[in-house]
CSV table of C-alpha atoms in Angstrom, one decimal:
chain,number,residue,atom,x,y,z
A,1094,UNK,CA,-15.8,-29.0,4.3
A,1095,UNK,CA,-18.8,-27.2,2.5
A,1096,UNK,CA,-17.6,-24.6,-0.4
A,1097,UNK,CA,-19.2,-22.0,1.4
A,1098,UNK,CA,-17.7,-23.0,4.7
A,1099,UNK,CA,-14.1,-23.0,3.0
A,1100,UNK,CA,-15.2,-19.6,1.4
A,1101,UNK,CA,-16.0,-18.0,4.5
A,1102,UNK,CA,-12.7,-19.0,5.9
A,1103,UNK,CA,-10.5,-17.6,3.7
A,1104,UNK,CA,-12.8,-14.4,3.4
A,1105,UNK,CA,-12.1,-14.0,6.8
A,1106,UNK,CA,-7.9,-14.7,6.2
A,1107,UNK,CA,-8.2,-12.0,3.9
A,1108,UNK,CA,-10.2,-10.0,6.4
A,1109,UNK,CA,-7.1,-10.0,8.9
A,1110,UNK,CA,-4.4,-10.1,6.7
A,1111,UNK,CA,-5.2,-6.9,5.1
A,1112,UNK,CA,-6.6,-5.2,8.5
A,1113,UNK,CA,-3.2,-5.7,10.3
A,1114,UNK,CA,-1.8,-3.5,7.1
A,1115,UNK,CA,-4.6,-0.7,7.6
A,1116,UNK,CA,-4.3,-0.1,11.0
A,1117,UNK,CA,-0.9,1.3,10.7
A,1118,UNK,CA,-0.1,2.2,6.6
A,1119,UNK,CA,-2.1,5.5,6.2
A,1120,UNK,CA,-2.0,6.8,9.8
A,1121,UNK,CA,1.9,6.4,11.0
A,1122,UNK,CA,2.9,9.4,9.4
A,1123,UNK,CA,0.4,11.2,11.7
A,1124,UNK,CA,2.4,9.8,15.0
A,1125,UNK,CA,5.6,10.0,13.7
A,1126,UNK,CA,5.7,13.8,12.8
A,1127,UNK,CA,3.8,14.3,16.1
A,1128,UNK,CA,7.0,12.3,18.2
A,1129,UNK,CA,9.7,14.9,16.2
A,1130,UNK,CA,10.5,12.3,13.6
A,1131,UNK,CA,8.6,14.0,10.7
A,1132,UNK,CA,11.7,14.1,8.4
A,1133,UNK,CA,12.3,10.9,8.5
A,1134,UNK,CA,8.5,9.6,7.8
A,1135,UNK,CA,9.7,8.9,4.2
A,1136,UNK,CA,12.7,5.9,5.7
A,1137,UNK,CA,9.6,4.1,7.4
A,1138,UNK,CA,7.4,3.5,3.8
A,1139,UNK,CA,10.7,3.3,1.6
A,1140,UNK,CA,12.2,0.3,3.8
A,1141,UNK,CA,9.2,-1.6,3.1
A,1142,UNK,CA,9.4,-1.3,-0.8
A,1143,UNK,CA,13.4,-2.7,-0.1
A,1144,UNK,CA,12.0,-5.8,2.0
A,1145,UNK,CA,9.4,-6.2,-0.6
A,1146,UNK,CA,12.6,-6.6,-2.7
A,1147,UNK,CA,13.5,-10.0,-1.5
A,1148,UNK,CA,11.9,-11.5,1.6
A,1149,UNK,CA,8.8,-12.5,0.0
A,1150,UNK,CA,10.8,-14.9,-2.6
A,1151,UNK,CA,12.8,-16.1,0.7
A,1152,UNK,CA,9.7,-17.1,2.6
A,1153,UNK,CA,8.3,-18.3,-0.5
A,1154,UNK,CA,11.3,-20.9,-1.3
A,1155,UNK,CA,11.2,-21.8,2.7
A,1156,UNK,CA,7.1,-22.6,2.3
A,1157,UNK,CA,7.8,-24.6,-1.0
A,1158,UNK,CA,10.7,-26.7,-0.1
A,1159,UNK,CA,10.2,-26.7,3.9
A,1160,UNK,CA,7.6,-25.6,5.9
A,1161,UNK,CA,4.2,-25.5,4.6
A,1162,UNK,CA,2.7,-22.5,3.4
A,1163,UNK,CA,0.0,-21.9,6.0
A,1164,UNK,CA,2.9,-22.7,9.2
A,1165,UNK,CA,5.0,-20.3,7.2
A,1166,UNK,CA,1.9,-18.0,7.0
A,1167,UNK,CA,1.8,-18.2,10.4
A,1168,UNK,CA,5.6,-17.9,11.6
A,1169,UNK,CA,5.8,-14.7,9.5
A,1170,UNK,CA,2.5,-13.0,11.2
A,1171,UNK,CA,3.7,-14.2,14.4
A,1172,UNK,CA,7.6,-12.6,14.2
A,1173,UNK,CA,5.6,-9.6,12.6
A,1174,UNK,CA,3.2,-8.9,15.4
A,1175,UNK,CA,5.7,-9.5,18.2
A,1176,UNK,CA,8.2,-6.6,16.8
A,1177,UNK,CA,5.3,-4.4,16.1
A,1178,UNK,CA,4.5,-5.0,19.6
A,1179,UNK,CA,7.7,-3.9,20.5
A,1180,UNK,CA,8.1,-0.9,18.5
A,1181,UNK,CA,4.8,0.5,20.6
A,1182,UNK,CA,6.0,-0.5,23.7
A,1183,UNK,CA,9.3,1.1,23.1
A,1184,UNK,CA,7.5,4.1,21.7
A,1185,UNK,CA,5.1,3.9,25.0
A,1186,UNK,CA,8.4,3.4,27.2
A,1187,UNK,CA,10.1,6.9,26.2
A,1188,UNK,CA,7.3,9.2,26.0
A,1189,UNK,CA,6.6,11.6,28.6
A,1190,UNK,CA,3.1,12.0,30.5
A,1191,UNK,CA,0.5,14.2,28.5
A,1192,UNK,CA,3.0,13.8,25.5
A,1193,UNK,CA,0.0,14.0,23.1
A,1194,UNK,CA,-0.2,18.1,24.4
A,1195,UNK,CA,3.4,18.8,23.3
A,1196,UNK,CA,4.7,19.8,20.3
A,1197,UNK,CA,6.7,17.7,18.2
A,1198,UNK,CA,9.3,20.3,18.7
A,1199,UNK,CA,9.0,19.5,22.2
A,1200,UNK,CA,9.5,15.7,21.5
A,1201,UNK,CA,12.2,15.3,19.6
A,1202,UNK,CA,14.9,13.3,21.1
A,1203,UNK,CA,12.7,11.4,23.3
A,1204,UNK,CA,11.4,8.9,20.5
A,1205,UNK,CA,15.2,6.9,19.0
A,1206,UNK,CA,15.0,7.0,15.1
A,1207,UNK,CA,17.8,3.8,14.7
A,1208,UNK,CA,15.7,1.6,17.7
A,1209,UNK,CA,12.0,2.8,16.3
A,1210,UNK,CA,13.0,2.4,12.6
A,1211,UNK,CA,15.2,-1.1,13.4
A,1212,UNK,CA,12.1,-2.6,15.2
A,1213,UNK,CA,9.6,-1.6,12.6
A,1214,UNK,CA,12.0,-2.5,9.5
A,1215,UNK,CA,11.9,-6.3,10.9
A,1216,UNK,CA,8.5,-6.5,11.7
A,1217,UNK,CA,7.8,-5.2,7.9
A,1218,UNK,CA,10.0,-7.4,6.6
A,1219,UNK,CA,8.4,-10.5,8.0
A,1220,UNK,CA,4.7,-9.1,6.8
A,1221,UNK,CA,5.2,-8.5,3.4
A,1222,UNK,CA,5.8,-12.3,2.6
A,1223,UNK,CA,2.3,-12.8,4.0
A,1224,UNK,CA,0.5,-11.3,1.2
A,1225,UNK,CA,1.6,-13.6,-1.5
A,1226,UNK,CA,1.6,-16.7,1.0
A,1227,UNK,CA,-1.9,-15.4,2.1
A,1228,UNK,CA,-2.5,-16.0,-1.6
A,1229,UNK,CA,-0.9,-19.1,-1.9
A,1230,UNK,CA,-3.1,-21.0,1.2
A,1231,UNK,CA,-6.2,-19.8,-0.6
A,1232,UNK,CA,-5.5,-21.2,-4.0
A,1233,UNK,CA,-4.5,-24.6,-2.6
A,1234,UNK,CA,-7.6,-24.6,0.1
A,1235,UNK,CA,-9.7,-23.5,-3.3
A,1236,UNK,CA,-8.3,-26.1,-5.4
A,1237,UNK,CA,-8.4,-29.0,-2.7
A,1238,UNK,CA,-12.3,-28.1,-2.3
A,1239,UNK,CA,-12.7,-28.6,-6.1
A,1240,UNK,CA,-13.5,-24.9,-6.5
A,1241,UNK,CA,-12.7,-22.3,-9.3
A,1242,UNK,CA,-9.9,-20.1,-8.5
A,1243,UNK,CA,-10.3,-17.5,-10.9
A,1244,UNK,CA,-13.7,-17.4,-10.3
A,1245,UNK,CA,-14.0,-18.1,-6.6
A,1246,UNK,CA,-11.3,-16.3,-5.3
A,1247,UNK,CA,-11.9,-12.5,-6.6
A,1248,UNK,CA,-15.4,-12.4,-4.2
A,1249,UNK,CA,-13.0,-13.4,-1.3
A,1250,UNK,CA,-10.2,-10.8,-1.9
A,1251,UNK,CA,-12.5,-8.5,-1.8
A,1252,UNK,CA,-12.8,-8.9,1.8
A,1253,UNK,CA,-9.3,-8.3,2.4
A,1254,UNK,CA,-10.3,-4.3,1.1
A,1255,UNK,CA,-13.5,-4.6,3.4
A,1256,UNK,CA,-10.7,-5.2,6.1
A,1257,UNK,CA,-8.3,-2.4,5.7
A,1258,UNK,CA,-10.8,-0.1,5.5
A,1259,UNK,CA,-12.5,-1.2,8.7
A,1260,UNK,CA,-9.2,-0.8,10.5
A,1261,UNK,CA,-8.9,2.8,9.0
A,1262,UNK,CA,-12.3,3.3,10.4
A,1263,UNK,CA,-11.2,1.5,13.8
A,1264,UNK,CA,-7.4,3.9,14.5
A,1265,UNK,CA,-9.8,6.6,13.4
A,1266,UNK,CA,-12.4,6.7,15.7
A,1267,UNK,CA,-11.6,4.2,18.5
A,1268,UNK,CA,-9.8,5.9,21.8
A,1269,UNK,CA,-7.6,5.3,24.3
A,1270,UNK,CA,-7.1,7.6,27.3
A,1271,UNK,CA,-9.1,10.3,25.4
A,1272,UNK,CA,-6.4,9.8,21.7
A,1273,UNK,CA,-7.2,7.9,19.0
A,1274,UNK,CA,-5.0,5.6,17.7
A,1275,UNK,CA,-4.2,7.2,14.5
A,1276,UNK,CA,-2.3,9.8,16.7
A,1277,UNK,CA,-0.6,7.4,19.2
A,1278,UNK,CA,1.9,4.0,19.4
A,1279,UNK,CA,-1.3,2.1,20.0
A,1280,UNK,CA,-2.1,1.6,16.4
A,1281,UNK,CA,0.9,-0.6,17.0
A,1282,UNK,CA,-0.5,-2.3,19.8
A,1283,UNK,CA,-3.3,-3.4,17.7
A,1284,UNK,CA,-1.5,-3.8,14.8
A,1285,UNK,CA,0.4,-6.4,16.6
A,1286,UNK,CA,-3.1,-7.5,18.2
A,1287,UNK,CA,-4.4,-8.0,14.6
A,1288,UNK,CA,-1.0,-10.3,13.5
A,1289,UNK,CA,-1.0,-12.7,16.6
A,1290,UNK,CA,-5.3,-13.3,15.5
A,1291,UNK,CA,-4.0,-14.4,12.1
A,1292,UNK,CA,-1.2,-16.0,12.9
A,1293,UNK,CA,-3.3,-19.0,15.1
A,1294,UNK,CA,-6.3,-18.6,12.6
A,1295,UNK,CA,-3.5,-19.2,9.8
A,1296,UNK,CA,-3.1,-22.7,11.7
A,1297,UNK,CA,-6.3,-23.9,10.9
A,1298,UNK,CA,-6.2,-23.7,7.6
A,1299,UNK,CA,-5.9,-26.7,5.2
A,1300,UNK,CA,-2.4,-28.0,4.9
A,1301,UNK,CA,-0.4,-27.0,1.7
A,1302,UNK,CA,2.0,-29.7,0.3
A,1303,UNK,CA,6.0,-29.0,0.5
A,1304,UNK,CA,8.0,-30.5,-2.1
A,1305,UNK,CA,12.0,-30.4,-1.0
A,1306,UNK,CA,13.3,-31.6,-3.8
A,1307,UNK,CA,11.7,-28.9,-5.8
A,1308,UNK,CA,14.2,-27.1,-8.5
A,1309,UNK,CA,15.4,-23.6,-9.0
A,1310,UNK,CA,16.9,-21.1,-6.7
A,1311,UNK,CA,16.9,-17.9,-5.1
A,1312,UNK,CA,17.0,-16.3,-8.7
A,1313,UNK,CA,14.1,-17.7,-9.9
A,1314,UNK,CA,12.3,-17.1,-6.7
A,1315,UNK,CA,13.1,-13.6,-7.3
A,1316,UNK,CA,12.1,-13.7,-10.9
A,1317,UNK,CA,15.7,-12.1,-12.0
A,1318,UNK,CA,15.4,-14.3,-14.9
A,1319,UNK,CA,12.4,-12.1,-16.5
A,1320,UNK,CA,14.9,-9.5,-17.0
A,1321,UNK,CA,15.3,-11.0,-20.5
A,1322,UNK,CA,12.4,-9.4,-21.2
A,1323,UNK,CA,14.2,-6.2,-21.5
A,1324,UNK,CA,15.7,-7.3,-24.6
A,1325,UNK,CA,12.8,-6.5,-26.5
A,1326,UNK,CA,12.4,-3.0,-26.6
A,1327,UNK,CA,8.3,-3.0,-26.2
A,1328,UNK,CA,8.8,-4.8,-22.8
A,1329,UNK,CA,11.7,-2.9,-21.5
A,1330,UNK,CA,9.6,0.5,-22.3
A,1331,UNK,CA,7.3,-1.2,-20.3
A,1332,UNK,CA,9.1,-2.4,-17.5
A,1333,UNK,CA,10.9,1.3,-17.2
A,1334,UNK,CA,7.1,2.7,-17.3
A,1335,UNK,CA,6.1,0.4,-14.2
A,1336,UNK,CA,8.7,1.7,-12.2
A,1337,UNK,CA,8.4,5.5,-13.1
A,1338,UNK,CA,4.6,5.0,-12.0
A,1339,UNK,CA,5.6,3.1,-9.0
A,1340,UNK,CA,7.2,6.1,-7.8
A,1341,UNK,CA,3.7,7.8,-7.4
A,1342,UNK,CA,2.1,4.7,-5.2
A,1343,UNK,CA,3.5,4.9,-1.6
A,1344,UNK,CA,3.7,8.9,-1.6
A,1345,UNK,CA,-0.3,9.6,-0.5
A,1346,UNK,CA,-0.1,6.7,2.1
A,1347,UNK,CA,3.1,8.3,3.1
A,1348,UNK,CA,1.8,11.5,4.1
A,1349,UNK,CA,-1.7,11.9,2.9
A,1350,UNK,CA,-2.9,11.7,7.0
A,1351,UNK,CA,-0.4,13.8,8.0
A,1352,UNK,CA,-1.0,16.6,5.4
A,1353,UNK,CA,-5.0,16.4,6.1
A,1354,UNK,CA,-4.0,16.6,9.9
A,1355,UNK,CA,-2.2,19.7,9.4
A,1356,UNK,CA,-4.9,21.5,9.0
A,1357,UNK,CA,-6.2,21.0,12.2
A,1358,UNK,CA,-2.9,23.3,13.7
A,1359,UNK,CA,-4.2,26.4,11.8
A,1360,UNK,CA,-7.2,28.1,13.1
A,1361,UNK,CA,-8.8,28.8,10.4
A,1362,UNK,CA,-9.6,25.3,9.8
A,1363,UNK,CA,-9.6,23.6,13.0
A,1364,UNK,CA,-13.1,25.9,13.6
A,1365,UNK,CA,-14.0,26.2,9.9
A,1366,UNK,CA,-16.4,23.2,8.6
A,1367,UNK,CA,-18.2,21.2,11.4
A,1368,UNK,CA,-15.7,22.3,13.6
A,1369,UNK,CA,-12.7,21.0,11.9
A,1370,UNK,CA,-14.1,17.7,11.6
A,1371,UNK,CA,-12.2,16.1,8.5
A,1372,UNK,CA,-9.0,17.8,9.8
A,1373,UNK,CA,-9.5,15.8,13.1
A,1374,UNK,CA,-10.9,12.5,11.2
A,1375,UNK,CA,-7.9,12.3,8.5
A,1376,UNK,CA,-7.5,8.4,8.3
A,1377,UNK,CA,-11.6,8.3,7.6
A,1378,UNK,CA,-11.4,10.7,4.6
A,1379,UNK,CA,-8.6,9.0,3.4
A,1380,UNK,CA,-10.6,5.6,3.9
A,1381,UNK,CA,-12.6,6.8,0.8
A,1382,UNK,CA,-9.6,5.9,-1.2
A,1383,UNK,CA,-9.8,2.2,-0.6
A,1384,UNK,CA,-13.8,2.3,-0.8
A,1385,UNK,CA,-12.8,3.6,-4.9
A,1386,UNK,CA,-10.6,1.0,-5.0
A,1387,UNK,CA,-12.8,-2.1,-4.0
A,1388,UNK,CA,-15.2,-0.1,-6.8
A,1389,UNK,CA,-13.1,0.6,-9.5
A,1390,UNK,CA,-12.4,-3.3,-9.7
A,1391,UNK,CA,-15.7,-3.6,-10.9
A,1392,UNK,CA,-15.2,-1.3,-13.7
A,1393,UNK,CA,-11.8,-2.4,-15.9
A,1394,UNK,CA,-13.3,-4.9,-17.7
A,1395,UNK,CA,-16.0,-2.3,-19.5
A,1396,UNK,CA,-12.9,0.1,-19.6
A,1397,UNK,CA,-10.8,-2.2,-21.2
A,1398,UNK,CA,-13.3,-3.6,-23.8
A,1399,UNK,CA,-14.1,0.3,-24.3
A,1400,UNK,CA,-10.8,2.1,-24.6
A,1401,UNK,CA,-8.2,-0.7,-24.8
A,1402,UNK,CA,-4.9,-1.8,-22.6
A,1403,UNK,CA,-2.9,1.0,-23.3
A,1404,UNK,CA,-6.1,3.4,-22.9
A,1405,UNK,CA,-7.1,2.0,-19.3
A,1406,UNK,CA,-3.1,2.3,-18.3
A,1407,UNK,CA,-3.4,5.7,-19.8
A,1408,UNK,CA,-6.5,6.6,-17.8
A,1409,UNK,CA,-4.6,5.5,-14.1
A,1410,UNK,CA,-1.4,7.5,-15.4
A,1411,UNK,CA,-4.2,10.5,-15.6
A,1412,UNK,CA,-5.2,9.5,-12.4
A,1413,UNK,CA,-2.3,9.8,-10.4
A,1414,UNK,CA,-2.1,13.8,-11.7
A,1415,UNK,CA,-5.7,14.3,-10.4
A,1416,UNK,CA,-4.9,12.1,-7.0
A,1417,UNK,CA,-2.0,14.8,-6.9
A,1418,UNK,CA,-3.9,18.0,-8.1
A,1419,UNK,CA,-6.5,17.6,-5.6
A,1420,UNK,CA,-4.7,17.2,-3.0
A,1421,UNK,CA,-2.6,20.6,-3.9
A,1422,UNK,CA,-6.0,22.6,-4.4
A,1423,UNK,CA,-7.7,20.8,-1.4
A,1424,UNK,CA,-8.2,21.6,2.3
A,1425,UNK,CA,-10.5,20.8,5.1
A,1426,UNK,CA,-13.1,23.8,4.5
A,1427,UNK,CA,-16.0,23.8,2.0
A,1428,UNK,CA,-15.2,24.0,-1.0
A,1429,UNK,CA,-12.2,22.6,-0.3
A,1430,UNK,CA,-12.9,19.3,1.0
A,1431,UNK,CA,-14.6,18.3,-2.3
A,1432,UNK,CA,-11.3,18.4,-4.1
A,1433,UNK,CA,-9.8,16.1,-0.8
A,1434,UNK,CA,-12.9,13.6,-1.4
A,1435,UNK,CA,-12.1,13.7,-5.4
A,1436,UNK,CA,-8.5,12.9,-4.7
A,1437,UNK,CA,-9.6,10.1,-2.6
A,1438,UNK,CA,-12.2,8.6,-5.3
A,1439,UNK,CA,-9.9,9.0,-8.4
A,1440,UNK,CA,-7.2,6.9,-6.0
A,1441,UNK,CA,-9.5,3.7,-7.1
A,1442,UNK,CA,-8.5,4.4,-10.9
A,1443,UNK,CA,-5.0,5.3,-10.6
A,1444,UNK,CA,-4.1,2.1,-8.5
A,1445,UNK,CA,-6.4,-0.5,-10.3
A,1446,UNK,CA,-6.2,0.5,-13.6
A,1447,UNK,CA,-2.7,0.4,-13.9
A,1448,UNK,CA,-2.0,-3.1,-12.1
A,1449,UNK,CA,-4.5,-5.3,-13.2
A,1450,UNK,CA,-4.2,-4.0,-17.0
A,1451,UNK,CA,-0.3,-4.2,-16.3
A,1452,UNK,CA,-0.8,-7.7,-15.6
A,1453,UNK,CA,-3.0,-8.2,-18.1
A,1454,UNK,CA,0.0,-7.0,-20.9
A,1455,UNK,CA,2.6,-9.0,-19.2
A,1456,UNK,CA,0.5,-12.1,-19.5
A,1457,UNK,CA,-0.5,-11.8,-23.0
A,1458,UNK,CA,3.4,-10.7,-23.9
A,1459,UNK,CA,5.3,-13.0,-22.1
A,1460,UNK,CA,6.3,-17.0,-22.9
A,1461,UNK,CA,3.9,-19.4,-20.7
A,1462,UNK,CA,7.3,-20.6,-19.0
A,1463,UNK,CA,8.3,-17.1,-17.6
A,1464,UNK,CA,4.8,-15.6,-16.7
A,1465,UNK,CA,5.2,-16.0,-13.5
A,1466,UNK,CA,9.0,-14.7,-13.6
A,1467,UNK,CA,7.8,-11.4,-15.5
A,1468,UNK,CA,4.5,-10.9,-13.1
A,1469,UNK,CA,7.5,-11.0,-10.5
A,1470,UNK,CA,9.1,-8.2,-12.2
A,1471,UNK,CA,6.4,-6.4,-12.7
A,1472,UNK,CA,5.7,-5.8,-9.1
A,1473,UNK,CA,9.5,-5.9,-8.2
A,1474,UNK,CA,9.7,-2.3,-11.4
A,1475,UNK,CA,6.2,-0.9,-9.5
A,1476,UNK,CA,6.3,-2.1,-6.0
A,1477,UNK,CA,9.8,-2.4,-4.8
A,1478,UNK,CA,12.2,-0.3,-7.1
A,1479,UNK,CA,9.7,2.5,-7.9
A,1480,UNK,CA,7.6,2.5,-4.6
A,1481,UNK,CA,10.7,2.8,-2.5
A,1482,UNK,CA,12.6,5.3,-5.1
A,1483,UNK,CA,9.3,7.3,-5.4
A,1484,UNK,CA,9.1,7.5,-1.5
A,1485,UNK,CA,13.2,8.4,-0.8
A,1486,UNK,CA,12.9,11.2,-3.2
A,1487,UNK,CA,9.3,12.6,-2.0
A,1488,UNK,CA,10.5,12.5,1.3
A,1489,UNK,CA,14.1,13.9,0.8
A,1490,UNK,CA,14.1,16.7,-1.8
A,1491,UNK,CA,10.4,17.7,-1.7
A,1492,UNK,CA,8.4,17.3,1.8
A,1493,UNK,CA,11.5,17.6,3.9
A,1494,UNK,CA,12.7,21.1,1.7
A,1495,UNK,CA,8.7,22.7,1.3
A,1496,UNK,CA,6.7,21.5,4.8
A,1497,UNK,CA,9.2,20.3,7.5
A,1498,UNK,CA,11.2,23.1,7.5
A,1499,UNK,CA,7.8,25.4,8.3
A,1500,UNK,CA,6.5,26.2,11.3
A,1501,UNK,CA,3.2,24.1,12.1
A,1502,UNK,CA,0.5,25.7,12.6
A,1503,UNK,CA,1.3,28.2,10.2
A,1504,UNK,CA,-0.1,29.0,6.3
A,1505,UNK,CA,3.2,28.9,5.5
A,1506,UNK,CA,2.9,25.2,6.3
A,1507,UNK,CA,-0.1,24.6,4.6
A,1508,UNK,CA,1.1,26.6,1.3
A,1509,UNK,CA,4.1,24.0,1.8
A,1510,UNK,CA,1.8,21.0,1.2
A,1511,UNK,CA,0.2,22.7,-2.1
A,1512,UNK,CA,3.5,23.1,-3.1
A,1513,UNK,CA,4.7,19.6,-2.8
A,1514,UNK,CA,1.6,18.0,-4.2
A,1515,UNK,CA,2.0,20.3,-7.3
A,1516,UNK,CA,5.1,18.7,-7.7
A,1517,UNK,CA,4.1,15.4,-7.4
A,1518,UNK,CA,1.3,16.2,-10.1
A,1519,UNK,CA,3.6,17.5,-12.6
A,1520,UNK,CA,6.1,14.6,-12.3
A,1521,UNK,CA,2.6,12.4,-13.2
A,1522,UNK,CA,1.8,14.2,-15.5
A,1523,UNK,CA,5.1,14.6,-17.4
A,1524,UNK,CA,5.2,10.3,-16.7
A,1525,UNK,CA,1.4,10.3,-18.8
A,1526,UNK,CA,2.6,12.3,-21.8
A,1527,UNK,CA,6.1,10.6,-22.0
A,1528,UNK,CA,4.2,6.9,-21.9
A,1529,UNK,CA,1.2,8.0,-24.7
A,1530,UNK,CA,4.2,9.1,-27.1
A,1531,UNK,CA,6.7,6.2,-26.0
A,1532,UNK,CA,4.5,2.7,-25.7
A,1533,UNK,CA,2.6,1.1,-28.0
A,1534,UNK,CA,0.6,-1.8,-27.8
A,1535,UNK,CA,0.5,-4.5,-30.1
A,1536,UNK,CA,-2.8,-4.8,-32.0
A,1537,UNK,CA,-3.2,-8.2,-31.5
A,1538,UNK,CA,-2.9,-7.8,-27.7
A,1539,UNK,CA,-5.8,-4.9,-27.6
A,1540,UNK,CA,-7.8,-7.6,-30.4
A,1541,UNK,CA,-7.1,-10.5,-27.6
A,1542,UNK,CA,-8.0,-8.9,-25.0
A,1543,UNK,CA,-11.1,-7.2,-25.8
A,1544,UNK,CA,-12.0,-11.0,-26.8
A,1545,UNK,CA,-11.5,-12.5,-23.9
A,1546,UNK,CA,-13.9,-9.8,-21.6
C-alpha cells in the first residue's frame, strides 16, 4: 500500500472515531434538561471519567493477548453504537407527540433516568477504549508501512479534531422533523450511525499482531504501578496538580450548550442579536473551542522554548479562569457574545497546554521502564479521577443549587449561570496560584526541553 494511501486511511479512522464523540459530547446537556432530567446532566459526563477508569486497560489486555487490535477496535464501536442506538430509541419510544413544544417541567417522568443513564453508561464504556486502540491500529499500520510515527502521525490526528468539529456543525444545523439534533434523541441515532461506519471501516485495516503469552496483568494495564512515583515529592505534587486541573475539563462540555441555550428562553435575547441567533446555534459557537484547539497545537513548541514547562502549564491553569470568566460575563447579545467567542478561543490553551507539556514532564521525569505506566497515571489523575470528581461536584453543589432550582426563562436563571461560572473561575484560579507557589521544575528539565524543540 502507498504511504499516502495508508495515510489517508487512518486520517479518515481518525475522522470517525472522533465524529461519533462530537455528535453527542457538547450537545446532550441540551436534550437532557429539555426531557426534565437537567439535574442529573452532571451523572451522564461523570460516568464516563469512571469507565475511563478501567475499561480501556481491559480492552487493551483483550487486543494484546487475544483479539487483534483492529477486531477489538471494531467489537468495541460496534457494542457502542448499538446501545447508543437504543438509548434514542428508548428516548424516541416514551416521548409524547410535539414533545419538543413542552416544557421540561412538562416532561419529567416521561424520559426513565436508571434505563436512559444504564443504556448510555454501557455504550460509553465500550467507546472510550476506542481512542487508545484507535491509536494503537495507526502506529502498527504506520510502522508496518515503514513510516515515521512521531512524524507521520500528528498530520493524521489532526483529522480526528477536523471530525468532531464537523459533527458539532452537523447536530447543529442538520434537521429532522423541523429540530435539530442538538435538541432531540437523534443525535443518538447518528451517533450510533457514526459507530456502526467505523466499526466495518475498522475491519479493513491492517492486521495488528496478538501475542498471548505476553506478561503482566491487569495492574500494569492500568498503570497502578506508576503510583511509586508519588514517593518523590516533585512527582506527587504533580500528580495531585493533574487531578485538581482535571476537575475543570469535563465542566464546559457538560453544560456549556445548555447554558448558551438558555438564553434563547428569555426575551430579551431570543430577539436581541440577529434574532437570537447564537442562542439558537449553541453547539456551533461552542465549535470554536475545538477550532482553538486543533490551533493551539501549533503553538507549544514556541511557548515552551519561550516561557518554559512550568510557564506553558502555568499559562493553561490561566486559561481555565478566563474559559470560566467569560463564560460568567458572557451572553448571547453584542457585547456579550465576544466574551462567549473569547471563552471558546482560550479553551485551545487551557486544554493543550496543559496535556501535551504534562506529558512532556512525565517523560523527561520518569525511568524509560515505567513511562508508559506514569503517562497512564497521568491521564487516570486528569481524565478519570479529576474529570469525573470535577463534574460530580459542578453538577451537585453548584449548577443543581444556583440554575436548576430557577425558573427558565427567567433572569433569575441566567444570573444563576454567572453565578456558577464565577465559581468555577475562582476554584481555577485559586488551583493557578496554589501550583506557581507549590511546583517547581527541575532546571535540567526546562534546559532539556528547550533543547530538544
Amino acid at each position: 500500500m502507498k504511504s499516502s494511501t495508508l495515510k489517508a486511511k487512518l486520517a479518515t479512522l481518525s475522522f470517525f472515531e472522533f465524529a461519533i464523540w462530537g455528535t453527542y459530547l457538547v450537545s446532550m446537556g441540551m436534550f437532557l434538561y429539555h426531557v426534565g432530567l437537567g439535574q442529573e446532566i452532571f451523572l451522564f459526563y461523570m460516568v464516563q471519567g469512571l469507565v475511563s477508569l478501567f475499561m480501556p486497560a481491559v480492552m487493551g489486555i483483550v487486543a494484546d493477548r487475544w483479539l487483534p487490535a483492529q477486531k477489538t477496535l471494531a467489537l468495541c464501536h460496534f457494542i457502542a453504537a448499538i446501545f447508543m442506538f437504543a438509548a434514542g430509541y428508548y428516548a424516541m419510544s416514551v416521548l409524547p407527540e410535539g414533545w419538543i413544544e413542552m416544557t421540561h417541567e412538562q416532561l419529567v417522568g416521561y424520559v426513565d433516568f436508571g434505563t436512559i443513564f444504564t443504556l448510555y453508561t454501557i455504550s460509553v464504556a465500550f467507546y472510550m477504549p476506542t481512542i487508545g486502540l484507535n491509536n494503537s491500529v495507526a502506529f502498527n499500520a504506520l510502522e508496518r508501512g515503514g513510516l515515521d510515527t512521531v512524524k507521520d502521525f500528528p498530520p493524521i490526528r489532526v483529522f480526528g479534531t477536523v471530525g468532531f468539529i464537523v459533527a458539532e456543525l452537523m447536530v447543529n444545523f442538520v434537521e429532522i422533523d423541523g429540530i435539530t439534533l442538538q435538541k432531540s434523541y437523534t443525535q443518538f441515532f447518528a451517533t450510533g450511525a457514526f459507530g456502526i461506519i467505523m466499526a466495518l471501516y475498522a475491519l479493513t485495516m491492517p492486521k495488528c499482531p496478538v501475542n498471548k503469552s505476553a506478561s503482566g496483568g491487569l495492574a500494569d494495564a492500568l498503570g497502578l504501578r506508576a503510583f511509586a512515583l508519588f514517593k518523590t515529592r516533585r512527582m506527587a505534587i504533580f500528580f495531585i496538580f493533574s487531578m485538581l486541573l482535571g476537575v475543570s475539563l469535563q465542566i464546559t462540555n457538560s453544560y456549556g450548550t445548555t447554558f448558551i441555550e438558555s438564553f434563547s428562553k428569555v426575551t430579551e435575547y431570543s430577539e436581541g442579536l440577529l434574532n437570537g441567533w447564537f442562542a439558537h446555534n449553541p453547539t456551533f459557537l461552542i465549535s470554536i473551542s475545538q477550532c482553538s484547539e486543533a490551533l493551539c497545537i501549533l503553538m507549544i513548541a514556541f511557548c515552551l522554548k519561550r516561557f518554559g514547562i512550568k510557564g506553558v502549564m502555568l499559562i493553561a491553569m490561566f486559561a481555565w479562569v478566563l474559559r470560566f470568566g467569560f463564560f460568567g460575563i458572557g451572553d448571547t447579545n453584542f457585547p456579550g457574545v465576544i466574551f462567549l467567542i473569547l471563552s471558546c478561543i482560550v479553551y485551545g490553551v487551557a486544554f493543550d497546554f496543559f496535556n501535551v507539556s504534562g506529558g512532556i514532564y512525565v517523560d523527561q521525569q520518569t525511568d524509560p521502564k515505567l513511562r508508559s505506566s506514569a503517562q497512564g497515571l497521568f491521564m487516570i489523575m486528569t481524565n478519570g479521577i479529576g474529570a469525573s470528581l470535577g463534574t460530580f461536584i459542578a453538577g451537585e453543589f453548584v449548577v443543581n443549587k444556583y440554575v436548576m432550582t430557577q425558573e427558565v426563562g427567567t433572569q433569575a436563571m441566567i444570573d444563576g449561570w454567572h453565578h456558577s461560572w464565577f465559581i468555577f473561575a475562582t476554584y481555577a484560579l485559586a488551583v493557578f496560584i496554589m501550583f506557581y507557589f507549590c511546583f517547581k521544575a527541575p532546571k535540567k528539565v526546562e534546559e532539556k526541553t528547550v533543547n530538544n524543540i
